[in-house]
Amino acid sequence: MIEPLEPQARLDQIVKLIATHMETEVCSLYVLRADGVLELYATEGLNPGAVHLAQLRLGEGLVGTIAATARPHNLSDAQNHPAFTYLPETGEEAYATFLGVPVLRAGRTLGVLVVQNKAVGRVYPEEESEALETVAMVIAEMIAAGGLEGLLRPGVTLDLTRPVSFEGVPLCDGIGIGQVVLHEPRVVVSNLFNEDVESEVARLSEALTILRKSIEDMLALREVADEGEHRAVLETYRKFARDRGWVRRLEEAVRNGLTAEAAVEKVQSDMRARMMHLTDPYMRERLHDFDDLANRLLRQLIGQDVNGKDVTDAVVVARNMGAAELLDYHRGQIHGLVLEEGAATSHVVIVARALGIPVAGQVKGAVSMAEKGDPIVVDGESGDVHLRPPPEIQSLFSDKLRFRAERQQRYRSLRDQPAVTRDGTPIGLQMNAGLLVDLPQLAESGAEGIGLFRTELQFMVASTMPRTGDQERLYRAVLDAAGERPVTFRTLDVGGDKLLPYLRQSPEDNPALGYRAMRLALDRPGLLRTQLRALLKAASGRAARIMFPMVTDLSEIRAARALISRELEHLSRFNYVPPRSLEVGAMLEVPSLLFQLDPLMAELDFVSIGSNDLFQFFFAVDRGNAHVATRYDDLSVPFLRALREVVRAGERHGVSVSLCGEMAGRSLSAMALIGLGFRNISMAPPSIGPVKAMLMALEASSLSAELDALLDDVSQAGTARTLLEDFAARHAIPY
Ligand code: PEP
Ligand code: MG
């Protein structure tokens, strides 16, 4: 391998050596080209004239099947295998036994390595398959390092550098052009071969011991401090770190001549390839844990730290990440975010939105296809991602970026115009916020106020519980920035998908339905009382609006109001100036409230529908589960009927009803909401411009008439989307 030979001579040498050592008559290497063709690059035993001429498409023949499935095939009667395809130029019909392994790098197939024998009944034992996979891994590194470039015919490129486009889901609008930064960068193993098997086995075993110890330490910490949410994950890690099969495969790879780190990489690569073909989300998640564990072990062996967070022109590519992790990067340098998972309401996405970072989610395969530094384009409007884009695509997106900037400019010119429909109905457009970083958007977007301030974000990005003083400071800064504009503070909405690492909670089977938000807050009132005190103090002499999340039963509102009264008494006892006015509201997120709307309204000054959660509970779809989150339509007739009931109840009681879930920020949905009678909605700041442009062209009364007719017709089910799209098209409403 390390002999200084020309690339072709080196490949010829490799296949020859393999054939000799494995006592096979044939050894061939096929390399995957960017056009999806597997080209024969070297052979011992087949017709040498077929090199660079024999070709198979991905999925074609045994070789194509191995490449497409990334699984080895070990056959004793290859010619009778249903996938067998005969290539006359190679003269391979005479070979009965066949062992082919994928040439894998980080779970990606770069080619196929094959050995063959004439003798029927020759069986390649497991060790031979393992050994061949190890050699394939070395070849993969050689391909990745550009070792075969000299052999390419003009116009042909290898798969490794091929432009790839992915269809993801748009999660945050905008266009990002930059270079790939892998959030959990793969550790590059450069030292492949060991010089002394025994000392390498010892090194591996030592690293495994340290790995296990570090997991035990984590578990011990948790043990001292009750059960925690991370417990289950750590328990799995512990089990995996002791998995005999894994350790045996690692040791075998070392005994086959690899260094400990190369062995980890090899076993990990096999696992990733397998993982890509798994559909069971539970199993995939388990394998991801395994993958993370292997990464830890690699870092252990190489002595490498986590990645530097100092990057420029970066598009961060990750399987998934936490909201706080995004904040570790230098903000101005992140041009985009590509997630293999993620949904519109994942908190990392909410934070990215606050930072104006375009995000595409559910971009399957992005992590393994992308290499650090690759050029990449994220289209947060369509969800498309273009990796290593050809120049035409790149310039198309540069134009698009310019065009968007002009459009933004137009929205900015709408900023100071009142948000009034064509038929004269004013609509209050407010923005959602949660961090100090959001506040400049108030002026930027022209929002009339903050309709939802998610106070838990401060808690989620902190590593320890924010103290009363910290909370009060944040709330005061928000009120200062808002000036005369109203701000609705939502009290802590933790639990469910919003976990605070320092707030211990027992593992739950259904956290979304579990011990969260008001349930937790009323049982442990210390936290809520502290927060209410901070809010009331910050609002001293000003208007205060406090809203409770996840209310399920009216008694919760009464209990929460009682806590507010206690805090007000406390403040007056200490001569604090109370807020000038106080309005108390609730989020409507749980369907039980839909059936007690009149008594609900009687208890409150305002209601805001949390459509993200209401939708989740209405349709029984986990909002964070990419497989189901987009399965049902939020413009469906039953959902819109439910929303309309809330608006009508609000009208009966003179209680203002708003909506602050993500649907308020989608222009077509916002149009539907106005048609249902909403006169106030709150959304992410970048949506305010487009929503305003939409409503200024909207004749609200005629939309209401059409929408009401559909919803009033009890024989109707399905979706109102078609009606809405059609209405928008007929009236030239931009959405
Ligand atoms: C909602 O549920 O719609 C909402 C606005 O709250 P969150 O997304 O923070 O749960
Ligand atoms: Mg909610």
XYZ file of C-alpha atoms and ligand atoms in Angstrom:
746
model
C 0.000 0.000 0.000
C 2.701 2.439 0.835
C 4.976 1.498 -2.045
C 5.531 4.579 -4.230
C 3.758 3.283 -7.324
C 1.651 4.971 -9.971
C -2.063 4.700 -9.097
C -2.875 2.024 -11.706
C 0.181 -0.021 -10.822
C -0.734 0.218 -7.184
C -4.296 -0.987 -7.780
C -3.004 -3.829 -9.961
C -0.626 -4.761 -7.198
C -3.369 -4.673 -4.568
C -5.753 -6.965 -6.460
C -2.920 -9.306 -7.267
C -1.826 -9.506 -3.638
C -5.356 -10.135 -2.448
C -5.847 -12.913 -4.995
C -2.576 -14.543 -3.990
C -3.185 -14.336 -0.262
C -6.805 -15.435 -0.385
C -6.060 -18.101 -2.982
C -8.718 -16.791 -5.278
C -8.540 -16.849 -9.030
C -10.095 -13.440 -9.412
C -9.910 -10.185 -7.529
C -11.495 -7.079 -9.012
C -12.095 -3.530 -7.915
C -15.024 -1.458 -9.180
C -15.148 2.245 -8.415
C -18.366 4.278 -8.270
C -18.445 7.267 -10.599
C -20.489 10.411 -10.163
C -22.873 9.251 -12.902
C -23.834 6.227 -10.805
C -21.767 3.807 -12.886
C -19.425 1.276 -11.328
C -16.342 1.058 -13.487
C -13.865 -1.808 -13.342
C -10.617 -0.214 -12.168
C -8.379 -3.219 -11.676
C -8.561 -6.962 -11.945
C -6.496 -10.035 -11.394
C -7.950 -12.987 -13.226
C -10.583 -11.374 -15.431
C -9.771 -10.094 -18.905
C -7.292 -7.222 -18.335
C -8.611 -5.559 -21.481
C -11.911 -4.924 -19.676
C -10.321 -2.553 -17.141
C -11.944 0.918 -17.413
C -14.360 -0.538 -19.986
C -16.544 -2.944 -18.031
C -19.335 -1.002 -16.355
C -22.395 -1.688 -14.235
C -25.046 0.672 -13.014
C -25.860 1.013 -9.326
C -28.240 -1.820 -8.468
C -27.284 -3.792 -11.594
C -25.803 -7.247 -11.186
C -24.195 -8.513 -7.999
C -21.642 -5.722 -7.912
C -24.299 -3.059 -8.432
C -26.446 -4.655 -5.731
C -23.605 -4.624 -3.236
C -22.950 -0.958 -3.993
C -26.633 -0.072 -3.713
C -27.216 -1.951 -0.466
C -23.778 -1.418 1.081
C -23.897 -5.044 2.236
C -21.349 -7.781 1.478
C -22.495 -10.762 -0.582
C -20.909 -14.160 0.004
C -22.186 -16.714 -2.527
C -21.214 -20.249 -3.441
C -23.220 -20.313 -6.671
C -23.080 -16.787 -8.015
C -24.277 -17.463 -11.532
C -27.597 -18.747 -10.318
C -28.168 -15.767 -8.074
C -31.104 -13.696 -9.367
C -29.001 -10.534 -9.426
C -26.172 -12.047 -11.487
C -25.435 -10.220 -14.728
C -22.883 -11.489 -17.181
C -20.501 -8.985 -18.677
C -19.045 -10.653 -21.801
C -15.977 -8.408 -21.889
C -14.761 -9.737 -18.554
C -15.125 -13.450 -19.291
C -16.363 -14.051 -15.764
C -18.991 -16.725 -16.440
C -16.769 -19.508 -15.233
C -16.607 -18.400 -11.598
C -19.060 -19.952 -9.199
C -18.013 -18.639 -5.822
C -18.192 -14.954 -5.222
C -17.429 -12.681 -2.317
C -18.039 -8.975 -2.808
C -17.767 -6.236 -0.203
C -18.642 -2.551 -0.449
C -15.785 -0.054 -0.351
C -17.160 2.132 2.415
C -16.149 5.404 3.915
C -18.214 6.893 6.708
C -21.181 4.840 5.602
C -20.877 5.905 1.976
C -20.211 3.449 -0.816
C -17.320 4.408 -3.072
C -16.920 1.092 -4.885
C -16.982 -2.680 -4.633
C -14.182 -5.181 -4.102
C -14.762 -8.724 -5.334
C -12.985 -12.085 -5.189
C -14.077 -15.142 -7.174
C -13.223 -18.818 -7.586
C -14.115 -21.428 -10.133
C -14.543 -24.273 -7.697
C -18.167 -24.897 -6.815
C -18.515 -25.423 -3.099
C -15.584 -23.217 -2.039
C -16.889 -21.202 0.881
C -15.300 -17.971 2.038
C -15.255 -18.060 5.810
C -16.290 -15.055 7.896
C -12.644 -14.073 8.591
C -11.956 -13.777 4.873
C -14.947 -11.532 4.447
C -13.755 -9.419 7.384
C -10.258 -9.223 5.951
C -11.563 -8.175 2.561
C -13.679 -5.451 4.175
C -10.614 -4.161 5.946
C -8.680 -3.905 2.705
C -11.719 -2.225 1.139
C -11.588 0.391 3.852
C -7.980 1.166 3.055
C -8.883 1.486 -0.621
C -11.701 3.841 0.400
C -9.194 6.123 2.084
C -7.036 6.009 -1.026
C -10.002 7.003 -3.209
C -11.022 9.746 -0.783
C -7.493 11.122 -0.692
C -7.652 11.603 -4.461
C -5.355 8.655 -5.193
C -7.284 7.633 -8.301
C -7.749 10.996 -9.900
C -4.990 10.384 -12.415
C -6.967 7.435 -13.799
C -10.106 9.338 -14.662
C -11.029 9.804 -18.259
C -11.763 13.446 -19.187
C -15.270 14.456 -18.172
C -15.659 11.649 -15.674
C -15.694 12.302 -11.939
C -15.794 9.947 -9.014
C -18.817 9.744 -6.787
C -16.978 11.394 -3.938
C -16.952 14.822 -5.522
C -20.277 14.527 -7.285
C -22.801 17.338 -6.784
C -25.726 16.033 -4.744
C -29.113 17.593 -4.150
C -31.389 16.679 -1.278
C -35.046 17.380 -0.806
C -35.585 18.372 2.777
C -38.312 20.169 4.623
C -38.168 23.966 4.871
C -37.825 24.937 8.519
C -36.572 28.481 8.432
C -36.771 30.770 5.473
C -33.744 32.245 3.748
C -30.897 31.197 1.517
C -27.559 30.177 2.885
C -24.445 29.807 0.762
C -21.244 28.671 2.408
C -19.001 25.778 3.303
C -19.851 22.636 5.177
C -19.049 22.494 8.852
C -19.914 19.090 10.265
C -21.409 19.644 13.674
C -19.930 16.395 14.927
C -17.017 16.204 12.554
C -15.912 12.728 11.717
C -12.585 11.944 13.210
C -10.089 11.434 10.422
C -8.006 8.358 10.969
C -4.699 8.678 9.194
C -2.729 6.021 11.002
C -4.189 2.818 9.599
C -1.821 -0.081 10.174
C -0.505 -1.296 13.439
C 3.041 -2.406 13.921
C 2.434 -4.666 16.851
C -0.882 -6.417 17.233
C -0.585 -7.139 20.933
C 0.254 -3.615 21.992
C -2.540 -2.317 19.755
C -5.057 -4.701 21.327
C -3.883 -3.403 24.685
C -4.360 0.203 23.520
C -7.865 -0.596 22.359
C -8.702 -2.294 25.595
C -7.354 0.616 27.615
C -9.411 3.102 25.600
C -12.499 0.953 26.110
C -11.861 0.919 29.835
C -11.589 4.710 29.925
C -14.720 5.010 27.805
C -16.664 2.759 30.153
C -15.354 4.609 33.143
C -16.430 7.959 31.714
C -19.927 6.591 31.197
C -19.964 5.155 34.699
C -18.917 8.557 36.037
C -21.805 10.207 34.249
C -24.184 7.598 35.582
C -22.827 7.979 39.070
C -23.479 11.705 38.956
C -27.040 11.119 37.909
C -27.488 8.480 40.545
C -26.551 10.819 43.312
C -29.102 13.228 42.020
C -32.182 11.148 41.420
C -33.401 9.950 38.054
C -32.895 12.248 35.079
C -34.030 12.373 31.477
C -30.592 11.528 30.185
C -30.480 8.426 32.257
C -32.026 6.113 29.689
C -29.594 7.237 27.022
C -26.635 6.794 29.310
C -27.837 3.361 30.336
C -27.913 2.351 26.693
C -24.420 3.715 26.223
C -23.253 1.649 29.145
C -24.787 -1.465 27.671
C -23.276 -0.761 24.266
C -19.836 -0.041 25.672
C -19.905 -3.561 27.105
C -21.406 -5.197 24.031
C -19.340 -8.337 23.393
C -20.064 -8.470 19.669
C -18.813 -4.927 19.218
C -15.656 -5.494 21.223
C -14.987 -8.748 19.358
C -15.340 -7.049 15.970
C -13.008 -4.277 17.084
C -10.410 -6.758 18.282
C -10.678 -8.790 15.114
C -10.040 -5.730 13.007
C -6.964 -4.965 15.082
C -5.782 -8.558 14.697
C -6.221 -8.126 10.956
C -3.570 -5.422 11.124
C -5.400 -2.177 11.790
C -4.640 0.373 14.442
C -7.223 0.615 17.195
C -8.664 3.835 15.732
C -8.839 2.382 12.224
C -10.626 -0.629 13.703
C -13.214 1.589 15.374
C -13.680 3.480 12.137
C -14.143 0.270 10.172
C -16.722 -1.214 12.504
C -18.483 2.142 12.704
C -18.552 2.443 8.938
C -20.212 -0.965 8.564
C -22.744 0.029 11.145
C -23.561 3.330 9.510
C -24.089 1.634 6.189
C -26.464 -0.816 7.822
C -28.191 1.982 9.640
C -29.072 3.713 6.391
C -31.185 0.775 5.384
C -33.099 0.535 8.624
C -36.590 1.871 8.716
C -37.517 1.115 12.305
C -37.032 4.473 14.042
C -36.403 2.830 17.403
C -33.585 0.684 16.002
C -32.153 3.607 14.091
C -32.080 5.681 17.250
C -30.266 2.854 19.067
C -27.725 2.606 16.281
C -27.233 6.360 16.408
C -26.353 5.971 20.067
C -23.849 3.314 19.049
C -22.451 5.666 16.464
C -22.033 8.438 19.032
C -20.309 5.987 21.296
C -17.880 4.952 18.555
C -17.099 8.633 18.011
C -16.291 9.056 21.657
C -13.990 6.058 21.493
C -12.266 7.427 18.407
C -11.673 10.752 20.094
C -10.339 8.891 23.092
C -7.834 7.035 20.928
C -6.754 10.039 18.944
C -6.760 12.415 21.878
C -8.871 14.895 19.954
C -11.091 17.568 21.436
C -14.504 18.615 20.242
C -14.543 20.791 17.154
C -13.496 24.399 17.276
C -16.558 26.565 17.044
C -14.734 29.354 15.259
C -15.863 29.070 11.678
C -16.411 31.359 8.719
C -19.140 31.319 6.040
C -20.385 28.125 7.580
C -23.364 25.983 6.830
C -23.595 23.625 9.777
C -24.575 20.086 8.855
C -25.791 17.873 11.686
C -27.976 14.919 12.387
C -29.704 16.958 15.028
C -28.627 19.382 17.671
C -29.808 21.174 20.757
C -30.825 24.820 20.878
C -27.868 25.645 23.095
C -25.396 23.934 20.787
C -26.314 26.260 17.949
C -25.521 29.154 20.209
C -22.000 27.798 20.727
C -21.121 28.875 17.210
C -20.242 32.426 16.367
C -23.523 33.764 15.228
C -22.556 36.009 12.356
C -20.646 33.211 10.670
C -23.468 30.704 10.366
C -25.138 31.080 6.986
C -27.325 28.018 7.188
C -28.228 24.879 9.050
C -28.908 21.457 7.561
C -30.430 18.827 9.823
C -31.036 15.178 9.048
C -33.875 15.326 11.545
C -35.673 18.305 13.040
C -39.158 19.710 12.662
C -40.517 23.252 12.455
C -41.079 23.413 16.162
C -37.858 21.789 17.375
C -36.234 24.293 19.610
C -32.994 24.467 17.655
C -35.102 25.558 14.712
C -36.940 28.123 16.766
C -33.608 29.548 17.881
C -32.242 29.468 14.337
C -35.289 31.392 13.247
C -34.680 33.970 15.906
C -31.158 34.342 14.546
C -32.372 34.501 10.954
C -30.470 31.362 9.950
C -32.009 29.452 7.036
C -32.728 25.847 7.979
C -33.590 22.722 6.012
C -34.623 19.679 8.028
C -35.126 15.985 7.386
C -32.266 16.052 4.904
C -31.507 12.349 4.916
C -27.907 11.345 4.253
C -26.493 14.868 4.431
C -24.017 14.104 7.189
C -22.371 11.157 5.481
C -22.324 12.739 2.018
C -20.835 16.039 3.126
C -17.160 16.636 3.743
C -15.830 19.551 5.742
C -15.284 22.561 3.520
C -17.520 21.373 0.670
C -19.445 24.190 -0.970
C -23.125 23.979 -0.060
C -26.364 25.876 -0.617
C -29.388 25.692 1.695
C -32.722 26.861 0.417
C -34.801 27.447 3.529
C -37.803 28.318 1.394
C -38.107 24.957 -0.364
C -36.062 22.777 1.982
C -33.660 21.846 -0.822
C -29.972 21.469 -0.156
C -27.315 21.438 -2.870
C -24.013 19.934 -1.902
C -20.987 20.710 -4.124
C -23.327 22.506 -6.545
C -22.252 22.973 -10.151
C -21.541 26.607 -11.124
C -25.002 27.107 -12.719
C -26.785 26.203 -9.492
C -24.412 28.290 -7.461
C -25.004 31.381 -9.564
C -28.752 30.723 -9.612
C -28.754 30.895 -5.854
C -26.550 33.962 -5.721
C -29.186 35.641 -7.916
C -31.950 34.316 -5.718
C -30.209 35.697 -2.663
C -30.035 39.111 -4.310
C -33.654 38.887 -5.362
C -34.687 38.020 -1.819
C -32.734 40.959 -0.469
C -34.739 43.194 -2.813
C -37.977 41.599 -1.674
C -36.943 42.118 1.946
C -36.409 45.726 1.012
C -39.988 45.865 -0.280
C -41.288 44.328 2.942
C -39.313 46.888 4.824
C -41.125 49.586 2.906
C -44.406 48.030 4.126
C -43.088 48.076 7.661
C -44.479 51.417 8.651
C -47.762 50.968 6.858
C -50.697 49.801 8.954
C -51.665 46.142 8.659
C -55.161 46.602 7.292
C -57.021 44.336 4.888
C -58.299 45.686 1.579
C -61.751 45.978 3.080
C -60.471 47.981 6.026
C -60.093 45.460 8.850
C -57.030 46.134 11.007
C -55.050 43.036 11.950
C -52.596 43.038 14.842
C -49.367 41.406 13.737
C -47.160 40.558 16.656
C -43.950 38.642 16.889
C -42.771 35.653 18.910
C -39.567 35.976 20.877
C -37.673 34.282 23.667
C -34.151 35.627 23.818
C -32.500 39.005 23.945
C -31.211 38.304 20.468
C -34.784 38.527 19.154
C -35.424 42.061 20.317
C -33.866 44.010 17.429
C -36.448 42.262 15.258
C -39.200 44.341 16.858
C -38.131 47.430 14.966
C -36.839 45.457 11.995
C -40.115 43.653 11.354
C -42.570 46.363 12.296
C -44.329 44.036 14.749
C -46.955 45.690 16.921
C -45.701 43.906 19.982
C -44.550 40.558 21.310
C -47.469 38.164 21.258
C -45.528 35.297 22.767
C -42.385 35.598 24.820
C -41.183 32.048 25.505
C -39.528 32.495 28.892
C -38.208 28.928 28.942
C -35.618 29.741 26.289
C -33.547 31.624 28.849
C -33.700 28.510 30.996
C -32.903 26.186 28.128
C -29.760 27.930 27.014
C -28.436 28.282 30.555
C -26.448 25.528 32.171
C -27.814 26.309 35.603
C -31.167 27.615 36.766
C -31.371 31.386 36.088
C -31.792 33.267 39.352
C -34.677 35.680 40.054
C -32.372 38.604 39.399
C -31.356 37.200 35.993
C -34.980 36.624 35.088
C -36.029 40.090 36.153
C -33.175 41.651 34.181
C -34.211 39.834 31.011
C -37.890 40.764 31.386
C -37.019 44.375 32.043
C -34.768 44.470 28.985
C -37.623 43.065 26.909
C -40.100 45.644 28.208
C -37.567 48.431 27.660
C -37.021 47.322 24.085
C -40.762 47.086 23.465
C -41.507 50.558 24.838
C -45.228 51.142 24.424
C -45.755 47.947 22.477
C -47.448 45.168 24.452
C -45.471 42.098 25.529
C -47.126 38.828 26.494
C -44.871 36.803 28.745
C -45.627 33.140 28.870
C -44.600 31.498 32.111
C -42.192 28.564 32.022
C -43.273 25.882 29.604
C -40.880 23.067 30.459
C -41.206 19.325 30.203
C -42.289 17.552 27.048
C -39.669 18.324 24.420
C -38.253 21.227 26.425
C -35.906 19.746 28.939
C -33.749 21.597 31.380
C -30.698 19.487 32.119
C -30.467 20.848 35.635
C -34.141 20.286 36.471
C -34.449 16.666 37.413
C -37.401 14.863 35.999
C -38.179 11.185 35.984
C -38.229 9.456 32.632
C -41.713 9.318 31.142
C -43.195 7.123 28.442
C -45.116 10.032 26.928
C -43.406 13.261 27.940
C -45.678 15.396 25.734
C -48.593 14.141 27.790
C -46.631 14.054 30.980
C -45.449 16.122 33.825
C -44.951 19.451 32.143
C -45.719 23.157 32.055
C -48.548 24.114 34.455
C -48.756 20.649 35.961
C -45.190 20.881 37.108
C -45.395 24.588 37.924
C -48.380 24.234 40.235
C -46.946 21.222 42.044
C -43.650 22.960 42.649
C -44.874 26.530 42.980
C -41.487 27.848 44.089
C -40.283 28.114 40.521
C -43.453 29.757 39.225
C -43.659 32.164 42.147
C -40.082 33.262 41.581
C -40.841 33.843 37.966
C -44.060 35.739 38.649
C -42.229 37.923 41.117
C -39.531 38.671 38.548
C -42.184 39.485 35.946
C -44.199 41.749 38.248
C -41.109 43.570 39.439
C -39.836 44.069 35.898
C -43.248 45.459 34.877
C -43.351 47.929 37.749
C -45.405 50.951 36.644
C -46.027 49.428 33.218
C -48.604 47.195 31.591
C -48.096 43.493 32.374
C -49.489 40.593 30.379
C -48.923 37.127 31.791
C -49.961 33.964 30.015
C -50.044 30.367 31.274
C -49.090 27.471 28.988
C -50.704 24.053 28.564
C -53.764 24.814 30.635
C -56.003 21.736 30.708
C -58.482 22.505 33.439
C -59.908 25.781 34.735
C -58.755 25.050 38.277
C -55.208 25.543 37.006
C -56.010 29.112 36.011
C -57.486 29.798 39.432
C -54.480 28.360 41.215
C -52.126 30.398 39.033
C -54.119 33.571 39.604
C -53.920 32.950 43.346
C -50.132 32.800 43.063
C -50.114 36.117 41.214
C -52.210 37.699 43.971
C -49.809 36.436 46.599
C -46.874 37.899 44.749
C -48.631 41.230 44.326
C -49.295 41.312 48.062
C -45.698 40.494 48.729
C -44.563 43.350 46.485
C -46.878 45.852 48.085
C -45.689 44.798 51.539
C -42.199 45.779 50.463
C -43.406 49.001 48.850
C -42.674 48.043 45.292
C -44.611 49.891 42.620
C -46.960 47.335 41.053
C -47.614 47.116 37.324
C -49.870 49.830 35.938
C -52.247 47.175 34.638
C -52.297 43.418 34.649
C -53.899 41.089 32.157
C -53.908 37.351 32.657
C -54.319 34.952 29.766
C -53.954 31.310 28.897
C -52.711 29.361 25.964
C -55.259 27.137 24.375
C -53.245 24.071 23.465
C -55.217 21.202 24.968
C -58.440 20.085 23.264
C -60.276 19.747 26.603
C -60.570 23.541 26.672
C -62.476 23.512 23.392
C -65.434 22.032 25.222
C -65.552 24.551 28.049
C -64.969 27.731 26.100
C -67.566 29.887 27.840
C -66.384 29.281 31.405
C -62.801 29.542 30.152
C -63.364 32.976 28.655
C -65.060 34.102 31.857
C -61.833 33.463 33.773
C -59.456 35.282 31.452
C -58.483 38.586 29.930
C -57.144 37.002 26.759
C -56.524 33.661 25.077
C -53.785 32.688 22.666
C -54.014 29.477 20.707
C -50.785 27.476 20.688
C -51.510 25.789 17.415
C -48.318 23.723 17.498
C -49.456 21.852 20.574
C -53.168 22.034 19.829
C -52.486 20.443 16.446
C -50.328 17.782 18.087
C -53.071 16.800 20.529
C -55.918 17.298 18.058
C -54.490 14.861 15.515
C -52.421 12.779 17.932
C -49.198 13.517 16.023
C -45.947 14.070 17.839
C -44.839 17.532 16.690
C -41.176 16.586 16.995
C -41.425 13.276 15.163
C -40.380 13.850 11.588
C -42.274 10.764 10.427
C -45.658 12.103 11.432
C -45.312 15.831 12.089
C -46.412 16.845 8.601
C -48.861 14.040 8.009
C -52.065 16.002 8.606
C -53.082 19.403 7.356
C -53.495 22.356 9.686
C -55.892 23.760 7.110
C -58.144 20.753 7.489
C -61.840 21.397 7.965
C -62.094 19.922 11.491
C -59.122 21.891 12.780
C -60.382 25.148 11.283
C -63.820 24.490 12.789
C -62.202 24.139 16.211
C -60.286 27.403 15.768
C -63.436 29.212 14.667
C -65.256 28.104 17.811
C -62.588 29.742 19.932
C -62.828 33.024 18.009
C -66.602 33.012 18.397
C -66.425 32.332 22.131
C -63.953 35.203 22.471
C -66.379 37.502 20.655
C -69.225 36.460 22.954
C -67.156 37.354 26.005
C -65.215 40.326 24.734
C -61.991 38.373 25.292
C -59.265 38.820 22.719
C -58.238 35.634 20.941
C -54.911 35.364 19.201
C -52.885 32.516 17.737
C -49.150 32.212 18.215
C -48.189 28.816 16.759
C -46.120 28.417 13.601
C -49.201 28.395 11.386
C -49.665 32.132 11.992
C -46.445 32.741 10.078
C -47.413 30.837 6.931
C -49.147 33.329 4.679
C -51.836 30.994 3.410
C -52.656 29.778 6.934
C -52.612 33.351 8.202
C -55.101 34.182 5.460
C -57.313 31.336 6.683
C -57.067 32.647 10.255
C -58.222 36.116 9.190
C -61.053 34.435 7.314
C -62.013 32.648 10.531
C -62.202 35.972 12.342
C -58.805 36.257 14.036
C -57.806 39.914 14.382
C -54.512 39.282 16.160
C -51.795 36.776 15.401
C -48.207 36.342 16.514
C -45.417 34.807 14.486
C -41.681 34.572 13.903
C -40.412 38.029 12.854
C -39.394 37.168 9.257
C -42.989 36.166 8.504
C -44.445 39.555 9.320
C -43.507 41.151 5.965
C -45.004 38.397 3.788
C -48.112 38.102 5.986
C -48.655 41.847 5.811
C -48.260 41.851 2.033
C -50.837 39.039 1.913
C -53.436 40.711 4.102
C -53.167 44.094 2.420
C -54.426 42.384 -0.729
C -57.139 40.442 1.096
C -60.857 41.143 1.071
C -61.451 39.562 4.489
C -65.231 39.589 4.354
C -65.484 37.694 1.087
C -62.981 35.099 2.280
C -64.970 34.686 5.511
C -68.136 34.116 3.526
C -66.543 31.377 1.427
C -64.772 29.758 4.341
C -67.848 29.850 6.562
C -69.902 28.219 3.848
C -67.440 25.346 3.711
C -67.150 24.946 7.484
C -70.905 25.278 8.042
C -71.599 22.461 5.630
C -71.707 19.500 8.012
C -71.213 17.068 5.153
C -67.739 18.532 4.518
C -64.527 16.959 5.759
C -61.033 17.002 4.264
C -59.076 20.176 3.795
C -59.838 23.813 3.078
C -56.466 24.231 1.416
C -57.831 24.018 -2.108
C -60.474 26.644 -1.398
C -57.838 28.940 0.104
C -55.350 28.501 -2.725
C -58.063 29.059 -5.225
C -59.250 32.192 -3.425
C -55.718 33.565 -3.315
C -55.234 32.874 -7.019
C -58.538 34.505 -7.997
C -57.758 37.644 -6.031
C -54.038 37.799 -6.816
C -53.098 37.541 -3.161
C -49.382 36.919 -2.643
C -48.663 34.084 -0.219
C -47.577 26.272 20.490
O -47.672 25.198 21.068
O -48.178 26.536 19.418
C -46.746 27.343 21.031
C -46.765 28.550 20.501
O -45.929 27.045 22.056
P -44.574 26.215 21.878
O -44.307 26.070 20.420
O -43.532 26.964 22.592
O -44.935 24.923 22.539
Mg -47.005 24.967 23.112
